[in-house]
Structure formats: structure tokens, C-alpha cells
Coordinates of C-alpha atoms in Angstrom, one line a residue:
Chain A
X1 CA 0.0 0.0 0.0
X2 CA 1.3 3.4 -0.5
X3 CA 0.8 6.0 2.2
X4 CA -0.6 9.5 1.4
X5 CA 2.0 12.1 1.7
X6 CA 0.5 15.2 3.3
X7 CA 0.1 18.6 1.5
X8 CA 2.4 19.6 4.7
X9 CA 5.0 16.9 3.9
X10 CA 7.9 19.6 2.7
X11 CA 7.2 22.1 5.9
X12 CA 7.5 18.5 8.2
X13 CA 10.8 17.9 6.8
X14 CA 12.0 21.5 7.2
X15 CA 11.0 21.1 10.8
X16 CA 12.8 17.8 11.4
X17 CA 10.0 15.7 11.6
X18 CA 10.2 12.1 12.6
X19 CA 7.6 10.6 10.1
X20 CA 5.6 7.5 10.9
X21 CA 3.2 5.3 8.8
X22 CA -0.5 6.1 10.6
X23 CA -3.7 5.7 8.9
X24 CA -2.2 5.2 5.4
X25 CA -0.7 8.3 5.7
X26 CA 2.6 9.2 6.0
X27 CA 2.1 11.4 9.6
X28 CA 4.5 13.3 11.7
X29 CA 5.6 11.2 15.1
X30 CA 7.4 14.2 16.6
X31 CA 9.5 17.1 16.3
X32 CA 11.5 18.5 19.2
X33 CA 10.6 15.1 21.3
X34 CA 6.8 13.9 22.7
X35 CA 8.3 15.4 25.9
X36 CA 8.7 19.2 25.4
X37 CA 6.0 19.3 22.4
X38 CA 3.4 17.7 25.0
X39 CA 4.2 20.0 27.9
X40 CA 4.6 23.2 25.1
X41 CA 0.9 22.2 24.5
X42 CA 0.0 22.5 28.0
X43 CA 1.8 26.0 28.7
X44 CA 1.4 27.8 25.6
X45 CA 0.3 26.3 22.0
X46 CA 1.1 23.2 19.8
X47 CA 0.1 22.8 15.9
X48 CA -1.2 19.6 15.1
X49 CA -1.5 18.6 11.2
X50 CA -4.3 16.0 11.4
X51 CA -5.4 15.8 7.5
X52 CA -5.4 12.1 8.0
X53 CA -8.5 12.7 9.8
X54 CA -11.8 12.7 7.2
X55 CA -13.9 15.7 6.5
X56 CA -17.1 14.7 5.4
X57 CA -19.4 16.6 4.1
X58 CA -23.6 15.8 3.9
X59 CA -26.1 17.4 2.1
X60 CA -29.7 17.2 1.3
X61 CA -33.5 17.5 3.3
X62 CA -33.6 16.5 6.7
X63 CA -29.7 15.3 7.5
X64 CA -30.1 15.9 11.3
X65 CA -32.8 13.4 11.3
X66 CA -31.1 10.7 8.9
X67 CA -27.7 11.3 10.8
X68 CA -29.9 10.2 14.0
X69 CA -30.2 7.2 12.9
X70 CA -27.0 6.2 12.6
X71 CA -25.7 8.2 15.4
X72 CA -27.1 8.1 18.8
X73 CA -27.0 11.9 19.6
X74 CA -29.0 14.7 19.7
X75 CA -28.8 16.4 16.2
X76 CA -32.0 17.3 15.6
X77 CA -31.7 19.8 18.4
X78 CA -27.9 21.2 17.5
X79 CA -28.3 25.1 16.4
X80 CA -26.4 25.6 13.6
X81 CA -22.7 26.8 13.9
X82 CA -22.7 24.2 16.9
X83 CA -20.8 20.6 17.0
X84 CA -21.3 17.4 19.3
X85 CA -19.5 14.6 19.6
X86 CA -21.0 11.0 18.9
X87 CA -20.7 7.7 17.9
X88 CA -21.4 5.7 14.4
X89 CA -23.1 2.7 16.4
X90 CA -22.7 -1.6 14.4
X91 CA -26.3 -3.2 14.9
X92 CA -24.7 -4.8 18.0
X93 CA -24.1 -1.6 19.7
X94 CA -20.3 -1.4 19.1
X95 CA -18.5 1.5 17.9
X96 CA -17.7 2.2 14.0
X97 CA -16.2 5.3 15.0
X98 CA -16.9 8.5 17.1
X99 CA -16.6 11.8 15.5
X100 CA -17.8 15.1 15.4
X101 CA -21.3 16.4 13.6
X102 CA -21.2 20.4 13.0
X103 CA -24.4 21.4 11.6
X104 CA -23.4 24.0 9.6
X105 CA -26.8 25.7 8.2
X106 CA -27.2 24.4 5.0
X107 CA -25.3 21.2 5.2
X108 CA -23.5 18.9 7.9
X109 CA -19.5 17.9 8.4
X110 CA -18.5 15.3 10.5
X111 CA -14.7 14.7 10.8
X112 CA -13.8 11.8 11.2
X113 CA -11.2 9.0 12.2
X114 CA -8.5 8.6 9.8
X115 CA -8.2 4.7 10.1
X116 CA -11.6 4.5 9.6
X117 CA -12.5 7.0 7.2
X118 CA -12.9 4.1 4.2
X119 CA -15.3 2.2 6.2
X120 CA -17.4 5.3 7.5
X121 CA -17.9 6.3 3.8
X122 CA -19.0 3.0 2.5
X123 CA -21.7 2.8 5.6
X124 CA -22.9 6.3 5.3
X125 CA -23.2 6.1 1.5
X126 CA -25.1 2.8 2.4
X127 CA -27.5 4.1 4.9
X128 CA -27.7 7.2 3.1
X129 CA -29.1 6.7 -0.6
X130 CA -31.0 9.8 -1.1
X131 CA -27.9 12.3 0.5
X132 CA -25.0 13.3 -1.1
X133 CA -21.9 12.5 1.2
X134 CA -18.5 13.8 0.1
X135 CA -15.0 13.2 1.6
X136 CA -12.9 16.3 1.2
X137 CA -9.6 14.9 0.6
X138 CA -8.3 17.9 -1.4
X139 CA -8.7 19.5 2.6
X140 CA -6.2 20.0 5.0
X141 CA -7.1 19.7 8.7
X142 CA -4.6 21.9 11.4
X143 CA -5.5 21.5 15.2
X144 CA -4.0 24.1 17.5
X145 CA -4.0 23.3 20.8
X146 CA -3.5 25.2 24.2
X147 CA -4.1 27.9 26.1
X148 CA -2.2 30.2 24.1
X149 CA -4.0 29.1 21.1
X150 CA -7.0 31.6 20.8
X151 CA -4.2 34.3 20.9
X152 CA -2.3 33.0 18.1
X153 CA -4.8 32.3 16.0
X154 CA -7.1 35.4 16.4
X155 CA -3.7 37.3 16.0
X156 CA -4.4 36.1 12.2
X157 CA -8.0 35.4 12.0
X158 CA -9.6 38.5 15.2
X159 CA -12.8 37.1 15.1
X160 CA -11.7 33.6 16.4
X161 CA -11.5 34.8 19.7
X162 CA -15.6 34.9 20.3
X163 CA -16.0 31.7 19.5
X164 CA -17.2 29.3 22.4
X165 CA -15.8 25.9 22.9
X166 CA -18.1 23.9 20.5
X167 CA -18.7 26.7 18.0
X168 CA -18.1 26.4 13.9
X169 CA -17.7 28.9 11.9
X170 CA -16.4 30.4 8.7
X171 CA -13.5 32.7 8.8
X172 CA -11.1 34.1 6.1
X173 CA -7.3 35.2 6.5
X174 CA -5.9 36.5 3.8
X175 CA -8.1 35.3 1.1
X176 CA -8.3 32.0 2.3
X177 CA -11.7 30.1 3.3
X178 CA -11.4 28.7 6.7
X179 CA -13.8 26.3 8.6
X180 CA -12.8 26.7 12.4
X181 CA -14.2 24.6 15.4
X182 CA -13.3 26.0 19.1
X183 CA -12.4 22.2 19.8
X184 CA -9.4 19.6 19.8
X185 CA -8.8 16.2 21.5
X186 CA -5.8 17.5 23.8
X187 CA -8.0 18.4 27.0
X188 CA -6.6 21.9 26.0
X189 CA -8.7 25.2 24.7
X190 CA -8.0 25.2 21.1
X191 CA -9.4 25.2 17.7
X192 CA -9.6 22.8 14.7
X193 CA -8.9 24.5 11.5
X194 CA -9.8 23.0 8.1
X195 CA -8.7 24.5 4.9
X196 CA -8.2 23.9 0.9
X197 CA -4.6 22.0 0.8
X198 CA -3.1 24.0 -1.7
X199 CA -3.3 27.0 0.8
X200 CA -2.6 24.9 3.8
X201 CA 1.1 25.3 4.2
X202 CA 1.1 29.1 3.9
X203 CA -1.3 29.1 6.9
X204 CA 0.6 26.9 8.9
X205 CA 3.6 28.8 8.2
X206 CA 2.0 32.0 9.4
X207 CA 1.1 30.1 12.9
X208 CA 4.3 28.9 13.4
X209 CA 5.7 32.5 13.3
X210 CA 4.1 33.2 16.1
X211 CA 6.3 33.3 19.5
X212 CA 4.0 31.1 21.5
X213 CA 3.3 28.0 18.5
X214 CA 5.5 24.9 17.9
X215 CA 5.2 21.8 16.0
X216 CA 3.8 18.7 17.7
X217 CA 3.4 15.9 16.2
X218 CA 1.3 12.2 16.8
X219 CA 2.8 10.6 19.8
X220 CA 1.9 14.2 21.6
X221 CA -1.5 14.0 20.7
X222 CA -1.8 10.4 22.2
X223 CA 0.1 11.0 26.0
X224 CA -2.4 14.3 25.6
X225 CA -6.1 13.0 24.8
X226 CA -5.0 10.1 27.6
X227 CA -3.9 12.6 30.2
X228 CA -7.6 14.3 29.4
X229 CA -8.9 10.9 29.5
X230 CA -10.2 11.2 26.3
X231 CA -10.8 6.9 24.7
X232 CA -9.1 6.1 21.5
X233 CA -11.5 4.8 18.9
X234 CA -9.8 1.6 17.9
X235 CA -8.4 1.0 21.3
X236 CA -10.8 2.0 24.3
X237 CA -13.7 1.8 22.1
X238 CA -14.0 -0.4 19.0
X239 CA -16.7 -2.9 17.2
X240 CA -16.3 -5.2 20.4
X241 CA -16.6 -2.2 22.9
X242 CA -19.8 -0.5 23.6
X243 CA -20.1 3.2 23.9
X244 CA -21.3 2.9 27.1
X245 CA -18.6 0.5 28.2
X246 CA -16.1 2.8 27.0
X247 CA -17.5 5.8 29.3
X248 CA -19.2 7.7 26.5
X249 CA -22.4 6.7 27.6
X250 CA -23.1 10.7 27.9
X251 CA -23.1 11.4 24.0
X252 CA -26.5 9.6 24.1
X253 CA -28.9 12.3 25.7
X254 CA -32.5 11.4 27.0
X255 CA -33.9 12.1 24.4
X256 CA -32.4 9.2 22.3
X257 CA -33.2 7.1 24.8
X258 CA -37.3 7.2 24.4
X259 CA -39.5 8.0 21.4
X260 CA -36.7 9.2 18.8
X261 CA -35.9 7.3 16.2
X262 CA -33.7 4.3 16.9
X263 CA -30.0 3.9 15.7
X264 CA -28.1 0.8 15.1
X265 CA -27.5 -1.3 18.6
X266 CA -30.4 0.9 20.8
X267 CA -31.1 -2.6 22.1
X268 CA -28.1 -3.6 23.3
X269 CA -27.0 0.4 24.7
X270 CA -30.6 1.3 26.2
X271 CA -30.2 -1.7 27.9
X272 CA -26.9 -0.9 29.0
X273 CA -27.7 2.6 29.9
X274 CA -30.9 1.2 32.1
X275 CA -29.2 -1.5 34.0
X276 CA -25.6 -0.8 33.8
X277 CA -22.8 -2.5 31.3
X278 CA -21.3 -5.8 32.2
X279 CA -17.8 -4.4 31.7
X280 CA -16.7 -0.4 32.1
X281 CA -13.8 1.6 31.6
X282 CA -11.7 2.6 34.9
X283 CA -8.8 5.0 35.0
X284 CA -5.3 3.6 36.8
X285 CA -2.5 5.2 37.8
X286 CA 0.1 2.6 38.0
X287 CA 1.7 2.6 42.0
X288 CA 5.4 2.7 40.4
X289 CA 7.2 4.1 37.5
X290 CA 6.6 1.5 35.1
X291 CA 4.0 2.3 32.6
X292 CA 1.0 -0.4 31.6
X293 CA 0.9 -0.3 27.8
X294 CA -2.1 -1.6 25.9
X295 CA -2.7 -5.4 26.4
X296 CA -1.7 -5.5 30.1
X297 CA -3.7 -8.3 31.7
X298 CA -5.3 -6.2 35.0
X299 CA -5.8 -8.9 38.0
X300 CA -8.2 -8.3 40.9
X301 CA -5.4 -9.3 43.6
X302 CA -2.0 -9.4 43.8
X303 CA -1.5 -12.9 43.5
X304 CA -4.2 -16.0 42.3
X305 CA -7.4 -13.9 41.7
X306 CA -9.1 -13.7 38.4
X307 CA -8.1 -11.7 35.5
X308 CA -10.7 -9.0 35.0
X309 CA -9.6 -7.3 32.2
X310 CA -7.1 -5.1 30.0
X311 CA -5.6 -2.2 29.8
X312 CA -7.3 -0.2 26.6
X313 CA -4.7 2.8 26.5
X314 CA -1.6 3.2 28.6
X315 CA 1.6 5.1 28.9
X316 CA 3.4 8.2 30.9
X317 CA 1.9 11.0 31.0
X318 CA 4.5 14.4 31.2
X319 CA 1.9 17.3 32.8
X320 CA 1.2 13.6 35.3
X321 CA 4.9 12.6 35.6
X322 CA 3.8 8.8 36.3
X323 CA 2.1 6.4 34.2
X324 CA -1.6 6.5 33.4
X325 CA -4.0 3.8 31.9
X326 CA -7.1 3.5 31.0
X327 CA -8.4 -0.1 31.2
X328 CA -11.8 -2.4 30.2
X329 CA -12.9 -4.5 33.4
X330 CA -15.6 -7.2 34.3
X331 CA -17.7 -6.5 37.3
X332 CA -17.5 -3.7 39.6
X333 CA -14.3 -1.2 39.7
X334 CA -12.1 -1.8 43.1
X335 CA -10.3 0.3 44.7
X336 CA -6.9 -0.8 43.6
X337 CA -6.1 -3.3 40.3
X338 CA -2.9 -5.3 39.3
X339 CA -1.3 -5.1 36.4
X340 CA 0.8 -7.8 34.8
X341 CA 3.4 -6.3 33.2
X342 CA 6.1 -8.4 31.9
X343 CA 5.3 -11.2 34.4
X344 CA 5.2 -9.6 37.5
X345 CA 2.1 -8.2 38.7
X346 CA 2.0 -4.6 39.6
X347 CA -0.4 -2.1 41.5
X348 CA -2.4 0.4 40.4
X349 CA -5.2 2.6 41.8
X350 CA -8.1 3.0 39.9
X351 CA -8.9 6.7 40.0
X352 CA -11.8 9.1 38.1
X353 CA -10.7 10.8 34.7
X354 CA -9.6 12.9 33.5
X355 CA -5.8 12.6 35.1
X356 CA -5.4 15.9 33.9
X357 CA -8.6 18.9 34.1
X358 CA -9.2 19.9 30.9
X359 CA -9.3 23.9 29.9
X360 CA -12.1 24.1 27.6
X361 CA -13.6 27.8 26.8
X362 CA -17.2 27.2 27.7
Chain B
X1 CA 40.5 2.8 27.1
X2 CA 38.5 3.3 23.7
X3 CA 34.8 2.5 23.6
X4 CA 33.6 -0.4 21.9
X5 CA 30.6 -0.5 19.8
X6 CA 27.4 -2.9 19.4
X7 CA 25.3 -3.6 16.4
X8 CA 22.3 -3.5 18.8
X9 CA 23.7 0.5 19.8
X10 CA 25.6 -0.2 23.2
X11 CA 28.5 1.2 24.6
X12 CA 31.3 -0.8 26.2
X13 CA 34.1 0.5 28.5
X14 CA 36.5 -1.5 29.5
X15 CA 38.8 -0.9 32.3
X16 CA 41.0 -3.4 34.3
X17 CA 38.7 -6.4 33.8
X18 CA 35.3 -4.3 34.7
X19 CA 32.9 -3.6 31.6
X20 CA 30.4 -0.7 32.0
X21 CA 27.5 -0.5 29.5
X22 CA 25.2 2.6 28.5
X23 CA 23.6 2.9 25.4
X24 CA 24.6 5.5 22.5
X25 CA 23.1 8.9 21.9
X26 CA 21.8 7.4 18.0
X27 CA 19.8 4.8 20.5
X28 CA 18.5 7.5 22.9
X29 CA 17.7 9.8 19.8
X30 CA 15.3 7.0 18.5
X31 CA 13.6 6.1 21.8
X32 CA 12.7 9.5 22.3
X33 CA 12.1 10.8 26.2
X34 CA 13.5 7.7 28.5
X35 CA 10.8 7.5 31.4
X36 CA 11.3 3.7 32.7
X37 CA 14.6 1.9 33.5
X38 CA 14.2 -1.5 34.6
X39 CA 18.1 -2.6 35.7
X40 CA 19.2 -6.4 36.1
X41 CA 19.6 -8.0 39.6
X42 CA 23.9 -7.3 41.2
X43 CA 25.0 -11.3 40.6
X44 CA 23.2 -11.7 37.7
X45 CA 25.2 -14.6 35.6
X46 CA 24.0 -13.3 32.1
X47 CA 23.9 -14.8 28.8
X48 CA 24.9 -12.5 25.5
X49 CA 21.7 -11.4 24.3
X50 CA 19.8 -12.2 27.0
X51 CA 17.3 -9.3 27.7
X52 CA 18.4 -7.7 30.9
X53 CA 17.0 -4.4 30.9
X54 CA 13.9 -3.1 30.3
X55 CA 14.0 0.8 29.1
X56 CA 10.7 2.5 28.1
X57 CA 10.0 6.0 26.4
X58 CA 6.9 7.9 26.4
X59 CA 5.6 5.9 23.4
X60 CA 6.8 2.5 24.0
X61 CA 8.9 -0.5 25.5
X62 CA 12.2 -2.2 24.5
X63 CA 15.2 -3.7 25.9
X64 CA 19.0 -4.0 26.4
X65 CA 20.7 -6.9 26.0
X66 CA 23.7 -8.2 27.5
X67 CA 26.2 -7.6 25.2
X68 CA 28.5 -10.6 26.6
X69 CA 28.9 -13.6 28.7
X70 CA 29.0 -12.7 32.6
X71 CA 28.0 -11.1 35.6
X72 CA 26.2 -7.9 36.7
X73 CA 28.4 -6.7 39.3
X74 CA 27.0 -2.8 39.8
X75 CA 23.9 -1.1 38.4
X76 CA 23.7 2.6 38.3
X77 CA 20.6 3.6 40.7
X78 CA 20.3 7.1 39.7
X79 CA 19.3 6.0 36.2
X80 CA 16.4 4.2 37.5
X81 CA 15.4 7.1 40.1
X82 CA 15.9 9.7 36.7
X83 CA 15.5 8.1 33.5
X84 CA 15.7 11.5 31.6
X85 CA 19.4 10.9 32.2
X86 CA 20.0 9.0 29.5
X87 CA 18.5 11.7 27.0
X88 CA 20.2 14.5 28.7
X89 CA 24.2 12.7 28.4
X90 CA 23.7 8.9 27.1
X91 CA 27.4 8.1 27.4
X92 CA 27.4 9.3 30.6
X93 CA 24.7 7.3 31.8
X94 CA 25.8 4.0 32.5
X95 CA 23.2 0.9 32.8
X96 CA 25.3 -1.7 34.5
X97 CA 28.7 -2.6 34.5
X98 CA 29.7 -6.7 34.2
X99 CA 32.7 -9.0 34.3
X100 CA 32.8 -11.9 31.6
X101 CA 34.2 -14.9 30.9
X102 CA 34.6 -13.7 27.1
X103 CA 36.5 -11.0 26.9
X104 CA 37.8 -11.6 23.4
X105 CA 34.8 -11.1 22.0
X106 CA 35.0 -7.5 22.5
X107 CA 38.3 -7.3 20.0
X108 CA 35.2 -8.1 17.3
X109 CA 33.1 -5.2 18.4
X110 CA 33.1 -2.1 16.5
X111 CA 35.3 1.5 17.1
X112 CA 34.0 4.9 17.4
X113 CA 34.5 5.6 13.6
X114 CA 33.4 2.2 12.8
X115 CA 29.8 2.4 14.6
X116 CA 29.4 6.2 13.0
X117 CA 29.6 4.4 9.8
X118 CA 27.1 1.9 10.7
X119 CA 24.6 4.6 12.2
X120 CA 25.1 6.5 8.9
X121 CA 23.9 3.2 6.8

């Protein structure tokens, strides 16, 4: 398979990018290290190129309603210039992907998972014969991330700056179109920026000459949405794992839970949101230095015991200074779990998220 | 006495029968931000290329292996307490130093221009 290269590509090697293979695009890992760009995004601002991501566009009469029933949110009732998160639901309540729904007046974008942007296309085309649904992959995508990023960015684009977190909007800088959401997946105030490609590395360019924006790259944007305890789609959440198992039992309001029209797996999820799922997400923060990656078997004692589960997501998190881990568990959450890592099993408490507050401009 | 060199990007020093091992700055380059050292038990008999120590970045896990035949006769404690060490000076910070039973085998082992050349490859 050959990978995408992205319209940034020559600006990534200027900047020294370390380039990884992610979503069948060639993405930037990291720049000045995942240490410094993570904790830069936490004191001042980070830009993010995230094109891999899809931008999906769908028009035509009543697309809050047909979205409904595919995604188990409240669209009907999102004003337009607003965005909400939500899942695309199998029939057995698993999780095609999450994403984000802007309605945007006279047509809707979600953006989308990267490494699932093939198979959200083929089932929205399929479960939406009479809409037109377009990926925009002649569109960049540019997240910048922090709380010095309303600054930067209004320092181009003014307007920017009375946006609310959740807001979308059209804005122009110097002749350019620009679709901007107050939003990001860091646990950081930020924006999400999308933009023809052709223009994309001129805009880029003119964030990065501002004093408080540097690069950051993939492996930031991980040890960042885990710190905000934010699930991975893919690892924390996936075909097998429910919403509701995966903590996002919230995206699905009351309203979608009587009367509305149904979505793909309401049998399974209402059920789960009535009487409780048989396995749920717990936070952990690991008792020593070493972190639990994704796979570790989690034990309910420190030796014999049953294995209850897995860790979903798991590394260190900088802002945290330790290890952090989201895991999937049977039964009830203890106080305290075990981790097997590398044979020997290790403690870890099992603690609310987020592991770091988030800073989002409400 | 000149460092030796491994294909697998350790450092060897050998003085007066004692061999200390680190890693090279190419190594702590690619690992990124060291935040987990995992050092080998003091007595250790070790096996070359037996996994002995477990170093993890921000992003993921790997391991050092014993670079020869013989025991662990010192680990370096303030590695494990402050794993950013190795990112701020790898040749300075040490893993473990070892006696073995094969010293020839480090007449094999590559020079300082030699394992420049084989970084460059």
C-alpha cells in the first residue's frame, strides 16, 4: 500500500519531523521530542497537522434526522454553527467510529477517524441513498491546541477569539476560506482549523511565526487526549466495545433514549444505559514508574485472583509525571487493580478521569 | 581505554577487567524521552543477548541486552530514580557494569569511527 503524503510533507521535513506510517498516511511522530511538544501544548500552543483525519461533508433534506439514525446523539436539536460529539453505532451496539457532527446551516460535516475514514464512507453512503456525502480529501485539517491558542490564531484570524468551545464557523485570513471549530482532542482550549490544501502550508507557516506556537506531532497527541482521558477509537472503544462500556455513555442524551428514532444497537445500549454494562472503563494510575501499555492483563489481587480485564490505553503522561491507563474491566471497579506487566504483577489505583482537568472555553 | 561498539547500539568500557554498558546517543535519539529503567539484579550470571534491561520512552517498551557472557556486578541507581538521564548525556549514563568470561569477544566489536559508519547506513 502506499501512504498518502500530506500537503504539509515539505514544511514536516523542514522542521525535522520524525515521520511514521499512521492511517495510510505518512504522519509526523514528533518534532523537538513527545516530551517538550506535550508539555509546550499544556503552557502555551502546539500545531497539530491532522489531515489524515476525514472531513465529510452531507447534504440534502432532513440530514439531522437521517444522521440520527445512525448516530445516537442529539442532532436534531444542535443550532447551527454548533458541534457534538457521537458515535457511528454496528447493529450490536459497538462502535464504528466517534466523531464530530457540526451542523453548519445548510449542510452537515463530520470529521472523522483517519483509520476509519474508508469504512465510515461506504456505511454512510449505504445508509444514506438519497444524500450526497463527500470526503474532502483535497482538505487540509490543522489542530491548534493550548491555552495560548486563541491568541495565536485570532492574532491572524480576530474574530476567532468569540468563539465558544463547541462553536463552527467560517473565517477568512488573507483570502483564504477557513472552517474553524473551538475544539481539539488534547483536553486543551484550542481550535480545529480546516482548509483547501493548496493553501494549507502558507497558513501553517504563518502560525508557526508566532512566539507562543511549535510543532507537535502524533505521539503528543496520544500522551495528551490520555492525560484528558479522552478513549481512543480503535483502542478504548472499537466494534467489540460499547459506547457505554467505554464511558461515553453521555453522547446519548435522554432524548435518544425514548421515542426518537432508533439507531443501530439501541437494544443492546438502552439496555446498558438502564441496568448498567457488564464491563466499564476505569482510569489507573500505576503505583510505580513502570508504565502499563495496551494489552496488560489487569488482576483483581495481587497474587491468584481472576483476571478482569485489560488495559485499553496506557503510557506516561509528562503534565502527570507517572504512568496512566485506561483499562476495560468485568464486574464492579475496586479500589486498587494489578497489572501484569512483563510477568510480575503490579499495583495500580483505579482513579476518576480525566488525570489531567481539561481547559475548555465554555 | 576506547569505547567499543554494538550492532544492537551499546556502549562498552573496559577498564582493568570491569565492563560498564550505556547505550549511544543514536539509540536515545530514537527512543525518544527515557521515562522507565528496569536494571538487572547485582550477581546476575547473564547470557549475551539475553534481555536484561527493560527501558521505556513515552511511546513505547524495549530492551538492552547483555552484550556478553558474565555477571552484573553494579547497576547505576540514579538511572532508575531519573530516567531523563539517559536523553540529557547517554554516554554518561551508565546501565550496568559486568565481568565476563569472554573477553575476546570485545576485539570483534566495533570502534567509534566504525559504529558512526554503521549509524550512517
Amino acid at each position: 500500500m502506499t501512504l498518502k503524503q500530506l500537503p504539509l510533507a515539505p514544511l514536516h521535513a523542514e522542521l525535522g519531523a520524525r515521520m511514521t506510517p499512521f492511517a495510510g498516511h505518512e504522519m509526523p511522530l514528533q518534532y523537538a521530542g513527545v516530551m517538550a511538544e506535550h508539555l509546550h501544548t499544556r503552557a502555551k500552543a502546539s500545531l497539530f497537522d491532522v489531515t489524515h483525519m476525514g472531513q465529510v461533508t452531507v447534504r440534502g433534506d432532513g440530514v439531522a434526522e437521517a444522521l440520527e439514525a445512525l448516530i445516537p446523539a442529539n442532532l436534531i436539536g444542535l443550532a447551527p454553527g454548533r458541534q457534538r460529539y457521537g458515535v457511528l453505532t454496528t447493529d450490536d451496539g459497538g462502535v464504528l467510529d466517534d466523531l464530530m457532527a457540526a451542523n453548519r446551516g445548510d449542510h452537515w460535516l463530520l470529521v472523522v477517524n483517519g483509520a476509519n475514514r474508508d469504512a465510515d464512507m461506504a456505511h454512510l453512503r449505504a445508509h444514506l441513498p438519497d444524500h450526497e456525502v463527500v470526503l474532502h480529501d483535497d482538505r487540509a485539517l490543522l489542530a491548534l491546541q493550548g491555552p495560548a491558542a486563541e491568541g495565536a490564531l485570532a492574532s491572524l484570524v480576530p474574530a476567532v477569539a468569540e468563539m465558544r468551545f463547541m462553536d463552527v464557523a467560517d473565517h477568512e485570513w488573507d483570502g483564504v476560506p477557513l472552517v474553524v471549530a473551538r475544539a481539539g482532542y488534547t483536553g486543551e482550549d484550542g481550535y480545529e482549523i480546516g482548509l483547501p490544501a493548496p493553501q494549507a502550508d502558507r497558513f501553517a507557516r504563518a502560525l508557526l511565526a508566532h512566539a507562543d506556537v511549535e510543532p507537535a506531532g502524533l505521539a503528543a497527541r496520544d500522551s495528551l487526549r490520555l492525560e484528558a482521558g479522552l478513549p481512543l477509537h480503535g483502542q478504548d472503544m472499537s466494534a467489540d466495545i460499547s459506547p457505554v462500556e467505554a464511558g461515553q455513555g453521555w453522547s446519548i442524551p435522554k432524548s435518544r433514549r425514548e421515542g426518537r428514532p432508533a439507531f443501530p444497537g439501541a437494544a443492546r445500549l438502552l439496555r446498558e444505559l438502564a441496568e448498567g454494562s457488564p464491563r466499564q472503563r476505569v482510569g489507573l494510575r500505576p503505583e510505580g514508574r513502570a508504565p502499563m501499555r495496551a494489552g496488560t492483563p489487569l488482576w483483581d489481587a495481587e497474587a491468584g485472583g481472576r483476571q478482569v480485564g485489560l488495559v485499553t490505553s496506557g503510557g506516561f503522561g509528562p503534565t502527570l509525571q507517572g504512568p496512566m491507563a485506561l483499562g476495560l474491566i468485568e464486574g464492579p471497579a475496586p479500589d486498587r487493580l494489578w497489572g501484569e506487566v512483563r510477568g510480575k504483577r503490579l499495583p495500580a489505583a483505579v482513579v476518576e478521569t480525566p488525570f489531567v482537568p481539561p481547559r475548555y472555553k465554555r | 581505554m576506547a569505547l567499543k561498539y554494538t550492532e544492537e547500539h551499546e556502549w562498552l568500557d573496559h577498564d582493568d577487567g570491569t565492563i560498564t554498558v550505556g547505550i549511544t546517543g543514536h539509540a536515545a535519539t530514537q527512543l525518544g524521552d527515557v521515562v522507565f529503567v528496569e536494571l538487572p539484579e547485582i550477581g546476575r550470571e547473564v547470557t549475551k543477548g539475553e534481555e536484561i534491561v527493560v527501558i521505556e520512552s513515552v511511546k513505547a517498551a524495549s530492551d538492552i541486552m547483555a552484550p556478553l557472557d558474565g555477571e552484573i556486578t553494579e547497576v547505576n541507581e540514579a538511572l532508575a530514580a531519573n530516567p531523563a538521564l539517559v536523553n540529557e548525556d547517554a554516554e554518561a549514563a551508565w546501565f550496568f557494569k559486568m565481568t565476563t568470561t569472554t573477553p575476546e569477544e570485545m576485539d570483534g566489536m566495533m570502534d567509534e569511527d566504525e559504529y558512526k559508519a554503521f549509524v550512517d547506513d
